mmCIF file of C-alpha atoms in Angstrom:
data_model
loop_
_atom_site.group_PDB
_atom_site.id
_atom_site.type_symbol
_atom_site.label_atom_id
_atom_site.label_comp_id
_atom_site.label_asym_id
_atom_site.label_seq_id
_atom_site.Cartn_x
_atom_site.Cartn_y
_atom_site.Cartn_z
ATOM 1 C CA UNK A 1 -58.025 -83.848 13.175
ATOM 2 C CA UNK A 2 -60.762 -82.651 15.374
ATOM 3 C CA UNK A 3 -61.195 -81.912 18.971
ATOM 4 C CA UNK A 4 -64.507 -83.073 21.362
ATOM 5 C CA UNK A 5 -65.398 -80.221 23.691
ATOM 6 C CA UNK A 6 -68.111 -79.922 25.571
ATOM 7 C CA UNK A 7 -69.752 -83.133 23.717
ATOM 8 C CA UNK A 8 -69.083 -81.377 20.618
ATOM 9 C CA UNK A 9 -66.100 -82.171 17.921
ATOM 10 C CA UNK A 10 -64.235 -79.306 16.894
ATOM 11 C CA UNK A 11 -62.502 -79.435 13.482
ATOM 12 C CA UNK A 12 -58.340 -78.249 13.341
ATOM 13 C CA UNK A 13 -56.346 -78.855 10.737
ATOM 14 C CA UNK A 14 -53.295 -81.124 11.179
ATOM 15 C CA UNK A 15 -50.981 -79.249 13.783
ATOM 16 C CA UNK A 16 -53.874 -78.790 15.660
ATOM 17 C CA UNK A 17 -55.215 -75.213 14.763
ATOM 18 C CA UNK A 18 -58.864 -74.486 14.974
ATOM 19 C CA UNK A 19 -60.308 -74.063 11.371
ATOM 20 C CA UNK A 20 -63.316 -71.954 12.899
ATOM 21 C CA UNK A 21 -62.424 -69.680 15.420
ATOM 22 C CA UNK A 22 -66.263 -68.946 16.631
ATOM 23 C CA UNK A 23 -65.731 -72.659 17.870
ATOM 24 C CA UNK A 24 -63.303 -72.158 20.362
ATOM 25 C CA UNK A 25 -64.192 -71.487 24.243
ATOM 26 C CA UNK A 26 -61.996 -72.284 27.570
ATOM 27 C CA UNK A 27 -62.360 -75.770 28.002
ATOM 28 C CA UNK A 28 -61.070 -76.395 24.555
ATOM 29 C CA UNK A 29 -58.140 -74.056 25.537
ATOM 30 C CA UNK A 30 -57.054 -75.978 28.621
ATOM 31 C CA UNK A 31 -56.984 -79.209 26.583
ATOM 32 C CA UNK A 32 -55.318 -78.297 23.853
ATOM 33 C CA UNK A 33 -52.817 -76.375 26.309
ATOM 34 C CA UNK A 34 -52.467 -79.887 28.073
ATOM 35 C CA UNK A 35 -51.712 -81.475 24.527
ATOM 36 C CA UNK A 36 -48.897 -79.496 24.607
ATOM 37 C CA UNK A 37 -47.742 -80.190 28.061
ATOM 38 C CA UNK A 38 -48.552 -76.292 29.545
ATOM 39 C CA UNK A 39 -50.553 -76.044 32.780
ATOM 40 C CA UNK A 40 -52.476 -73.016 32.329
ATOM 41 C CA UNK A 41 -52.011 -69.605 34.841
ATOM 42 C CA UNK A 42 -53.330 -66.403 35.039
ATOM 43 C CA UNK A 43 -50.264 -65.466 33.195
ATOM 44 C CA UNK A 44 -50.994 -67.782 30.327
ATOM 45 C CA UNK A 45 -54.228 -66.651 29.996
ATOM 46 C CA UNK A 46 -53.104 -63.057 29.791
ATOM 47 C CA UNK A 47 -51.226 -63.540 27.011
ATOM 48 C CA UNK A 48 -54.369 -65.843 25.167
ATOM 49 C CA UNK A 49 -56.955 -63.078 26.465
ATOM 50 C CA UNK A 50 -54.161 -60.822 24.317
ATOM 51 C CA UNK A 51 -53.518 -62.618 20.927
ATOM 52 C CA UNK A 52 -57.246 -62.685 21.134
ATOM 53 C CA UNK A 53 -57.853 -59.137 21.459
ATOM 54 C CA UNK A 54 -55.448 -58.866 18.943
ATOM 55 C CA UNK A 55 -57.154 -61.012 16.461
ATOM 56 C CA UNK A 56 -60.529 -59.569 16.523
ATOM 57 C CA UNK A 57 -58.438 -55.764 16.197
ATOM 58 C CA UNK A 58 -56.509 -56.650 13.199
ATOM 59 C CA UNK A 59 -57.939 -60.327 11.931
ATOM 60 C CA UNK A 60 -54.388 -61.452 11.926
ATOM 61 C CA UNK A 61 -52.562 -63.666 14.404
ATOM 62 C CA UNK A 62 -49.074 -61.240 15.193
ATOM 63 C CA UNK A 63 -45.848 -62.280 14.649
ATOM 64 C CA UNK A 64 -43.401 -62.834 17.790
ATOM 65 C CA UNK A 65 -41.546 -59.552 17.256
ATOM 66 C CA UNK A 66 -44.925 -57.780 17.095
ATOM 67 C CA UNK A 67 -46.601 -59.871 19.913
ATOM 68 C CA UNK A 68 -43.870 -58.790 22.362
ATOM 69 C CA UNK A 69 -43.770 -55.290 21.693
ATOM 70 C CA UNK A 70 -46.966 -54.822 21.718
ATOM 71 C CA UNK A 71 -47.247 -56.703 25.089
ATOM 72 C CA UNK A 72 -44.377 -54.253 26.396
ATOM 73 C CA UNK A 73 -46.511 -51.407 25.756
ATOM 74 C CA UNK A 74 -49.468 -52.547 27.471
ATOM 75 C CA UNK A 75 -48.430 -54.657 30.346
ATOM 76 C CA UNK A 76 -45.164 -53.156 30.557
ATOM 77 C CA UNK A 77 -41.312 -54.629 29.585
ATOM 78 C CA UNK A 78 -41.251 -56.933 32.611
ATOM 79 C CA UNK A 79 -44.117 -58.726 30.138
ATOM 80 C CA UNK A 80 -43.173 -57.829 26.702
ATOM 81 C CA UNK A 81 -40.197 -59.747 26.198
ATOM 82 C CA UNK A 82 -39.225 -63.257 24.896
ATOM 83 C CA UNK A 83 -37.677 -64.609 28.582
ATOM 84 C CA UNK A 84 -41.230 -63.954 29.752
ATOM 85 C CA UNK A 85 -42.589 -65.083 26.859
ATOM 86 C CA UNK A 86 -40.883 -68.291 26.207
ATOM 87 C CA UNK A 87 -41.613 -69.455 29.357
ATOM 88 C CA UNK A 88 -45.032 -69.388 29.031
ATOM 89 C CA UNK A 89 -45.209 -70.942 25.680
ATOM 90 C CA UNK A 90 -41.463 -72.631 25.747
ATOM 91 C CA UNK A 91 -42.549 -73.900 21.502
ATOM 92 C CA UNK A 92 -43.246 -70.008 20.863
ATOM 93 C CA UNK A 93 -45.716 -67.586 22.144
ATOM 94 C CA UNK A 94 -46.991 -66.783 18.780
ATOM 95 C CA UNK A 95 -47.237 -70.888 17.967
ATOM 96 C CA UNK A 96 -48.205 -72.349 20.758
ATOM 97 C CA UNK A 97 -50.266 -69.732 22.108
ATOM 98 C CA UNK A 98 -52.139 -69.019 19.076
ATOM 99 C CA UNK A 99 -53.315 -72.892 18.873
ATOM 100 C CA UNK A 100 -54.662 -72.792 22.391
ATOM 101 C CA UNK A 101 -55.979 -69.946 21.854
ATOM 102 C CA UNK A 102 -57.803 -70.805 18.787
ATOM 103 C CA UNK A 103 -56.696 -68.503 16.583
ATOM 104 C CA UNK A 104 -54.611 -69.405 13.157
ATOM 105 C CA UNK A 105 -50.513 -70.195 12.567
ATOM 106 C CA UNK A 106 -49.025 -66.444 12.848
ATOM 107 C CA UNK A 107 -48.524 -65.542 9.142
ATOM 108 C CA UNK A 108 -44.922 -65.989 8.279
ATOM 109 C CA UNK A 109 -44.206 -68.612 10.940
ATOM 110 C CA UNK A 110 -43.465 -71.847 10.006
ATOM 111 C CA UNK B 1 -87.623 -59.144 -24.521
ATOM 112 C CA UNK B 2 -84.763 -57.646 -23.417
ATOM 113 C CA UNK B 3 -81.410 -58.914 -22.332
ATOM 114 C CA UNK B 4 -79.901 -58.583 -18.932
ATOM 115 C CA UNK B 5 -75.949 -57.831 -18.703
ATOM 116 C CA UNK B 6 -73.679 -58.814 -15.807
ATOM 117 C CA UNK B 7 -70.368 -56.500 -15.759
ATOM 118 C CA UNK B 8 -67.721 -58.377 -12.942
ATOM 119 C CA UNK B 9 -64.392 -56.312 -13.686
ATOM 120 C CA UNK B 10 -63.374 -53.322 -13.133
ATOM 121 C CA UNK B 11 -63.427 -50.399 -15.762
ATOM 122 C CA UNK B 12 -59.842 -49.028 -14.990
ATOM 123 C CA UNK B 13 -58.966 -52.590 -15.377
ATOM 124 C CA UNK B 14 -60.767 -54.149 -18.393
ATOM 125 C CA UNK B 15 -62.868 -53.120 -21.275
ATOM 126 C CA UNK B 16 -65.890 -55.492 -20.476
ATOM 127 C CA UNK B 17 -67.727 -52.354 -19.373
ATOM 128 C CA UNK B 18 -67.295 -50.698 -22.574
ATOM 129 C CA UNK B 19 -67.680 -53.578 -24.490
ATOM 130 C CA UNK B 20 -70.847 -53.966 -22.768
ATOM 131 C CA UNK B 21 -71.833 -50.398 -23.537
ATOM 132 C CA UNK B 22 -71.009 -50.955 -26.831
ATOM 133 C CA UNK B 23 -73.387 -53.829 -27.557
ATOM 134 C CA UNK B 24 -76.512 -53.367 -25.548
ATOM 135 C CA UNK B 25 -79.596 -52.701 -27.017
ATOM 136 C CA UNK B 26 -81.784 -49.830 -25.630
ATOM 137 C CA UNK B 27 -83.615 -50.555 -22.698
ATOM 138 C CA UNK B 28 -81.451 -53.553 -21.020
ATOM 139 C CA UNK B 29 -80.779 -54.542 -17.996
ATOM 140 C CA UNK B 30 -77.423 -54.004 -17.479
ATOM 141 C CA UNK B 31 -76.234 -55.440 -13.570
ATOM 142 C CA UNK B 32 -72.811 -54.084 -12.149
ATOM 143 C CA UNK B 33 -71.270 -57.215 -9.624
ATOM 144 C CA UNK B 34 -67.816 -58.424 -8.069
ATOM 145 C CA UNK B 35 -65.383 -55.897 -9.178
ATOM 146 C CA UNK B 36 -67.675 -54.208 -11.870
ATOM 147 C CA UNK B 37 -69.453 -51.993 -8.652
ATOM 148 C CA UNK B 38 -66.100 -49.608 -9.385
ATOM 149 C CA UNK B 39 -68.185 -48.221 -12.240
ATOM 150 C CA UNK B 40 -70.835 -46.699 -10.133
ATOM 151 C CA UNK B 41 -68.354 -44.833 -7.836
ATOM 152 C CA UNK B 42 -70.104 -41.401 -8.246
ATOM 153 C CA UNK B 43 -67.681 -38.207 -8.617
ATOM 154 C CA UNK B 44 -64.873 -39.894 -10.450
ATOM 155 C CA UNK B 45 -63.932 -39.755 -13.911
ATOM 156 C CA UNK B 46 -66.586 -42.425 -15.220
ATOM 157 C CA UNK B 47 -69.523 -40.392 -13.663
ATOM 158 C CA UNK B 48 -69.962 -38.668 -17.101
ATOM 159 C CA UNK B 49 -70.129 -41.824 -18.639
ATOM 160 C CA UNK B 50 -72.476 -43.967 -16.206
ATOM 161 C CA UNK B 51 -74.905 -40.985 -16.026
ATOM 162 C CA UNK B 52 -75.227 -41.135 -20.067
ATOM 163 C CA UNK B 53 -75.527 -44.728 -19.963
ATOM 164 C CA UNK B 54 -78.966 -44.588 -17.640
ATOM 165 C CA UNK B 55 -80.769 -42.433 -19.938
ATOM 166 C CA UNK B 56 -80.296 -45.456 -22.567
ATOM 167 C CA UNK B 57 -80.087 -48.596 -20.226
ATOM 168 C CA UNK B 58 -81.391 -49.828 -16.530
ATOM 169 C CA UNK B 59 -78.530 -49.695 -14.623
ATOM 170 C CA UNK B 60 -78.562 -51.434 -11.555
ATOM 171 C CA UNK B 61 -75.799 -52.599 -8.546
ATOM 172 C CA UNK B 62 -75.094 -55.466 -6.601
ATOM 173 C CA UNK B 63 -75.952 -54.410 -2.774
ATOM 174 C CA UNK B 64 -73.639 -56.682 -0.853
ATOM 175 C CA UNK B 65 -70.314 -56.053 -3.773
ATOM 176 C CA UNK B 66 -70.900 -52.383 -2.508
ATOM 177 C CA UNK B 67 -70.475 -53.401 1.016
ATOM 178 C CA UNK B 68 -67.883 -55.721 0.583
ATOM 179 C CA UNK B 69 -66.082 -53.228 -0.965
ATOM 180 C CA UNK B 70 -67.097 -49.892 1.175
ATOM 181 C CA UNK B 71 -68.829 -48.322 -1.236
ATOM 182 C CA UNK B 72 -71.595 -45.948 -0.145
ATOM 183 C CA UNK B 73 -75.122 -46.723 -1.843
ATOM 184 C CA UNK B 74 -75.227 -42.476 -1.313
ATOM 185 C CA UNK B 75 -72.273 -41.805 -2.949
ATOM 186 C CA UNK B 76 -73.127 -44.032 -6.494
ATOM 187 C CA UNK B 77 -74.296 -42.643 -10.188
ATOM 188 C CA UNK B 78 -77.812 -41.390 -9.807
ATOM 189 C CA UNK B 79 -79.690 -43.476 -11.558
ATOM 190 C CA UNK B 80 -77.813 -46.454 -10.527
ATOM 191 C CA UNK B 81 -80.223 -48.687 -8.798
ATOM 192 C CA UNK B 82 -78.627 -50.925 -5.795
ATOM 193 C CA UNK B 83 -80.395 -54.658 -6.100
ATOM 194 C CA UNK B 84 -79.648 -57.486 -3.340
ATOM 195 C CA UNK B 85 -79.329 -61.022 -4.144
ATOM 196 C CA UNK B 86 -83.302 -61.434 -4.997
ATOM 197 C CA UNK B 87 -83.448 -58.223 -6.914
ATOM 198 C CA UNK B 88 -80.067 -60.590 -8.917
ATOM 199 C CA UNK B 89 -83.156 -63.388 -9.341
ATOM 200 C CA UNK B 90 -85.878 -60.710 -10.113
ATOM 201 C CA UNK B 91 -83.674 -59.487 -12.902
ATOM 202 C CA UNK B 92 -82.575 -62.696 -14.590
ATOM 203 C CA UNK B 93 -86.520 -63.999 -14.445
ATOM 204 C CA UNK B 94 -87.831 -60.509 -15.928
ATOM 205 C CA UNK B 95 -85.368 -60.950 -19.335
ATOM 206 C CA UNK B 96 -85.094 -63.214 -22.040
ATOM 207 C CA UNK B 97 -81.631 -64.021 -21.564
ATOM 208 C CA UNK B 98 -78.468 -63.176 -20.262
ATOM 209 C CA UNK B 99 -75.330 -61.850 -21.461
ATOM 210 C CA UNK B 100 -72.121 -61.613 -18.957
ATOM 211 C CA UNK B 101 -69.208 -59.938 -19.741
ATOM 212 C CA UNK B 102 -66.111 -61.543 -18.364
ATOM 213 C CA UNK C 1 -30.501 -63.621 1.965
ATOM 214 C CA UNK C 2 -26.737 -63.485 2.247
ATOM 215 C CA UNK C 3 -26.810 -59.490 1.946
ATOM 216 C CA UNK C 4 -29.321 -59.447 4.488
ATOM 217 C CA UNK C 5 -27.713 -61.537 6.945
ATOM 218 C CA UNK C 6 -25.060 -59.066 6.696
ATOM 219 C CA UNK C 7 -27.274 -56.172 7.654
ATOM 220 C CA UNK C 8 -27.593 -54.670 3.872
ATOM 221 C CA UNK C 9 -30.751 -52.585 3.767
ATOM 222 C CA UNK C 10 -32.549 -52.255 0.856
ATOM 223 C CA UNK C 11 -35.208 -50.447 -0.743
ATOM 224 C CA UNK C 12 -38.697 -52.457 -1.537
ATOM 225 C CA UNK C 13 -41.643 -51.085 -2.825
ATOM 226 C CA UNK C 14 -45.275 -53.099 -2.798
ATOM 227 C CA UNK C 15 -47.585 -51.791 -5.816
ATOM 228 C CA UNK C 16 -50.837 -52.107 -5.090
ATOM 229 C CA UNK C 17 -53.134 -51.569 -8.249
ATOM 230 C CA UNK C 18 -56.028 -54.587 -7.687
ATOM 231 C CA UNK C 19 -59.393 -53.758 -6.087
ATOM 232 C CA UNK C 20 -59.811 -56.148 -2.800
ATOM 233 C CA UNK C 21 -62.020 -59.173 -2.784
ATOM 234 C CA UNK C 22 -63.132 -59.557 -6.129
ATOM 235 C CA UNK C 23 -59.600 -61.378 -6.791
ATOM 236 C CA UNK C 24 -56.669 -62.897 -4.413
ATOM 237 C CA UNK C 25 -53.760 -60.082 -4.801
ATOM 238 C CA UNK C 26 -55.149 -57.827 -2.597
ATOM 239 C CA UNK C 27 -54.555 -60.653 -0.175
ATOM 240 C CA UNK C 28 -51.376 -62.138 -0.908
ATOM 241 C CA UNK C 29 -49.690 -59.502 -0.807
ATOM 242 C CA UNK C 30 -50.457 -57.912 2.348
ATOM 243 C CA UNK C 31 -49.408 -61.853 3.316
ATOM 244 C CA UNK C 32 -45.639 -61.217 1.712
ATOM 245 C CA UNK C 33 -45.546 -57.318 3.163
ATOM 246 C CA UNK C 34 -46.257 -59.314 6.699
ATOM 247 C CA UNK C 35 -43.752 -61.895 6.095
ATOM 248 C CA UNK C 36 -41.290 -58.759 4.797
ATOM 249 C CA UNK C 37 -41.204 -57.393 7.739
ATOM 250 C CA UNK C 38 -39.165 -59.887 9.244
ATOM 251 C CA UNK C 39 -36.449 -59.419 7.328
ATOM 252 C CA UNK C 40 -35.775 -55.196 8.636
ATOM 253 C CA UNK C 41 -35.756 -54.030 4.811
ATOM 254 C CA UNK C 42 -37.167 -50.501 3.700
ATOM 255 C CA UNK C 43 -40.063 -51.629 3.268
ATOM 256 C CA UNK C 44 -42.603 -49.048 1.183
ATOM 257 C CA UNK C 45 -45.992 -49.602 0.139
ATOM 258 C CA UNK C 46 -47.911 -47.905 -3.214
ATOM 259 C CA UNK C 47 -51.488 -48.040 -3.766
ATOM 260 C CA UNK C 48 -52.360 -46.638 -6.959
ATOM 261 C CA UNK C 49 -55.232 -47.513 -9.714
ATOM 262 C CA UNK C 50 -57.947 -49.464 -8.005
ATOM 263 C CA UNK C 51 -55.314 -50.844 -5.536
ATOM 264 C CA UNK C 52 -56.375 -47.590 -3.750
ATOM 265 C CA UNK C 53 -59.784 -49.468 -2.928
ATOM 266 C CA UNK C 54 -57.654 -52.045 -0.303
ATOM 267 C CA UNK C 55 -57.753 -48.920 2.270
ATOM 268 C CA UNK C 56 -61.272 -47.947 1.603
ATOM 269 C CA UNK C 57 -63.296 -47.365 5.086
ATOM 270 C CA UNK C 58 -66.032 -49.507 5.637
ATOM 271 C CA UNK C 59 -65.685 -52.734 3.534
ATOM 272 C CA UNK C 60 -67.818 -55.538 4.970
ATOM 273 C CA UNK C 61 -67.466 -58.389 2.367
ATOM 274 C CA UNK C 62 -69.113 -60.779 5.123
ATOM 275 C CA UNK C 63 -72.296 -61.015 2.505
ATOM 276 C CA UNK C 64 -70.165 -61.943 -0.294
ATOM 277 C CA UNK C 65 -68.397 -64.467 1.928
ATOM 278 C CA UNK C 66 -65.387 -63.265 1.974
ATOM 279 C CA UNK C 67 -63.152 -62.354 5.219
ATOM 280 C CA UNK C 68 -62.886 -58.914 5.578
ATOM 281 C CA UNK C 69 -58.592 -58.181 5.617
ATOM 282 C CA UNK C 70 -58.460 -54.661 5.438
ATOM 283 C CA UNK C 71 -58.384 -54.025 9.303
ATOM 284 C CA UNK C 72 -55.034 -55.863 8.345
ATOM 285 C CA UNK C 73 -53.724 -52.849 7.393
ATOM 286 C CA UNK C 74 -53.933 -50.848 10.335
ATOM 287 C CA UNK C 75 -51.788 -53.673 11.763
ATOM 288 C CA UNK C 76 -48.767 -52.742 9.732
ATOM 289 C CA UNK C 77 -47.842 -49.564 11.920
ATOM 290 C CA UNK C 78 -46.781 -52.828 14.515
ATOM 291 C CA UNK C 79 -44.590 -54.639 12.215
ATOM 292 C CA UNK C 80 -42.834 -50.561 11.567
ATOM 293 C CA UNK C 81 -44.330 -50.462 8.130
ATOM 294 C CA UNK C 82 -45.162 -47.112 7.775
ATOM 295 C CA UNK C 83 -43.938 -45.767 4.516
ATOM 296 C CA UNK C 84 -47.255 -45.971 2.864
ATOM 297 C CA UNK C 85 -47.761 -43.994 -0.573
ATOM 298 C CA UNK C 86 -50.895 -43.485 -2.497
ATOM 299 C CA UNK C 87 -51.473 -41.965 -5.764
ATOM 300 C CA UNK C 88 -53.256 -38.755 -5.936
ATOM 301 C CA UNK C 89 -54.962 -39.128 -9.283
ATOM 302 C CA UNK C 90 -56.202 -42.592 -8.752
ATOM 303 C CA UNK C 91 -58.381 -41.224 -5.605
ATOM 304 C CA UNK C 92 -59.950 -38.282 -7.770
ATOM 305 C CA UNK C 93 -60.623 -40.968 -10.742
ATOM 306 C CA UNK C 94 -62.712 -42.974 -8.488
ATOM 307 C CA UNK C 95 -64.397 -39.808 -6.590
ATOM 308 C CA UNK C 96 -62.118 -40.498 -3.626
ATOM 309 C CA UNK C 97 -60.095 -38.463 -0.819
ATOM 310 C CA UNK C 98 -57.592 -39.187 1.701
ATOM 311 C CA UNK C 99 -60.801 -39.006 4.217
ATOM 312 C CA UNK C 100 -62.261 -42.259 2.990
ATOM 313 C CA UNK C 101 -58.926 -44.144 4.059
ATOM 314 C CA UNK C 102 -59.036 -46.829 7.106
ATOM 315 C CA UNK C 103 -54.909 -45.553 7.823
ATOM 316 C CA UNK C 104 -52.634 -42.624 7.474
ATOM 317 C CA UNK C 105 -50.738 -42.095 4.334
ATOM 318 C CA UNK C 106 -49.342 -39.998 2.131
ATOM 319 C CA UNK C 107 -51.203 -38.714 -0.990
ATOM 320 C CA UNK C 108 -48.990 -37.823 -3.950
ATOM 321 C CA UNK C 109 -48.547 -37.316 -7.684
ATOM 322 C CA UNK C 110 -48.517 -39.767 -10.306
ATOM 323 C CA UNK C 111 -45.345 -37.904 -11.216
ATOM 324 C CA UNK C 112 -43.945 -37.997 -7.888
ATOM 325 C CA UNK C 113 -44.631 -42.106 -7.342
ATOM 326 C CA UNK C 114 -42.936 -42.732 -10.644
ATOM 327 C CA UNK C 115 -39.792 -40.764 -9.093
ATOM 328 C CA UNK C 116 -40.250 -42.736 -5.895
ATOM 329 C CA UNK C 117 -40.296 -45.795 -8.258
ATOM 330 C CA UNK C 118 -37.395 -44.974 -9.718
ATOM 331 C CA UNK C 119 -35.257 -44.809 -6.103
ATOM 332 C CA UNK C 120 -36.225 -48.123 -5.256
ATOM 333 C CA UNK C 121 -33.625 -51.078 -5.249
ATOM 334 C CA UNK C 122 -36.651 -53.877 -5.598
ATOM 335 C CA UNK C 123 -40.455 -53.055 -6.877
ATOM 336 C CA UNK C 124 -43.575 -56.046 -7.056
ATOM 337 C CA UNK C 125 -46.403 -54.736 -8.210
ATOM 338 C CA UNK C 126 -49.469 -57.060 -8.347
#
């Protein structure tokens, strides 16, 4: 499948993941977030502007378990914890956030 | 004319290297790339071995299979030279033909 | 999976003995390690041979167009892998020292990883 952003298309494979992350910018985020029925917040974008972060640290998208405690330790355990989290993202903060944040499936998630 | 030989494995993994070594003619090319770069790691236990090899043979490495890999051009063989991708071309063009050792 | 529904821990062990990027085991499995983690096993890694090379410092494999995984590694402190082993001798062979790492481990014998081997209820080595 492929996205149009910004009068561009943008290639994803067929649950909707970007295949080149370089390709992804906000626009793109708040319509695939829409595709998936979120509104986006300041608190949604915290936790994108995160897994981000994340990415570029380690090249890997993080697993839930990891993704929460590692939120808890920044932004403290009113943040880093799957209430929170699941709100947020109700299909999965590592899931859904990772696709509107254009970053791969989390390895080991399926 | 002399030959040019491409090395890809390892030498703790495979014997291609010493195969290689084995069969060259004085004077050849001989062109360490992919996993072959191992070889040149200088102050390991091939070091003996690489240095003898360069009084008989032009030994050479690929650049970017250092890099990929994190291995310093300084800390190589001396008398291992480090080629990029057109020094690859340059070397192929300048022999007659070319042997690589899977 | 029974056993480990039941909260049996066992002992794993990862052996790491290929060089990165020149083949796909490097790779895969630092994928199953990842996907280990889920399961709360001991997990314990081994580098030894050239599978010391994964945790070089410095690889950039962009010009042979390959991604560059081993920042990877320093990711597995988050999933609580830290048991990581790697084999003295196979860092002097290949004019190594625990400097030229990218995360903390600990160096010892070949004798002493065969022992640690031995304690192990599951090994893959790749």
């Amino acid at each position: 499948m492929a996205y149009t952003s910004n009068g561009a298309s943008i290639e994803a494979d067929e649950e909707g993941y970007l295949i080149n992350i370089n390709e992804w910018n906000e626009e793109l985020a708040g319509q695939i977030a829409k595709d998936e029925g979120i509104t986006m917040t300041p608190e949604h974008w915290e936790v994108i502007n995160f897994l981000r972060e994340y990415y570029q640290e380690y090249q890997i998208a993080p697993a839930v378990r990891v993704l929460t405690k590692a939120i808890a330790k920044k932004m403290g355990p009113d943040k880093g914890n799957n209430k929170y989290l699941y709100e947020l993202f109700p299909y999965g903060p590592g899931k859904q956030a990772c696709k509107i944040g254009g970053l791969p499936k989390p390895t080991g998630c399926v | 004319m002399s030959t040019l030989h491409t090395v890809n494995k390892s030498p703790f993994e495979r014997n291609n290297l010493e195969a290689c070594l084995g069969h060259a003619q004085p004077g050849d090319a001989i062109l360490l790339i992919e996993d072959g770069v191992i070889a040149a790691l200088a102050g390991g236990s091939l070091e003996g071995k690489m240095a003898d090899a360069a009084k008989t043979f032009k030994l050479f490495a690929l650049g970017p299979d250092l890099a990929a890999r994190g291995l310093d051009p300084a800390r190589i063989v001396a008398g291992i030279k480090v080629v990029d991708y057109g020094g690859f071309v340059d070397l192929t063009a300048e022999n007659k033909a070319i042997n690589a050792w899977l | 999976m029974d056993e480990m529904e039941s909260g049996i821990v066992k002992k794993f062990m990862f052996v790491n003995r290929k060089p990165p990027h020149g083949t796909v085991y490097a790779l895969e499995v630092l994928e199953m390690v990842l996907i280990s983690a889920a399961f709360d096993q001991d997990v314990h890694l081994a580098f030894l041979d050239d599978g010391v090379l994964q945790i070089k410092k410095g690889q950039t494999p962009a010009g042979i167009g390959v991604k560059n995984f081993s920042p990877t590694y320093r990711a597995l402190e988050g999933y609580d892998i830290e048991k990581l082993y790697v084999e003295a001798e196979s860092l002097a062979e290949r004019g190594l020292t625990e400097d030229d790492l990218l995360v903390p481990v600990e160096v010892i014998s070949r004798a002493d990883m065969g022992k640690l081997m031995a304690e192990m209820d599951v090994v893959m080595t790749a």
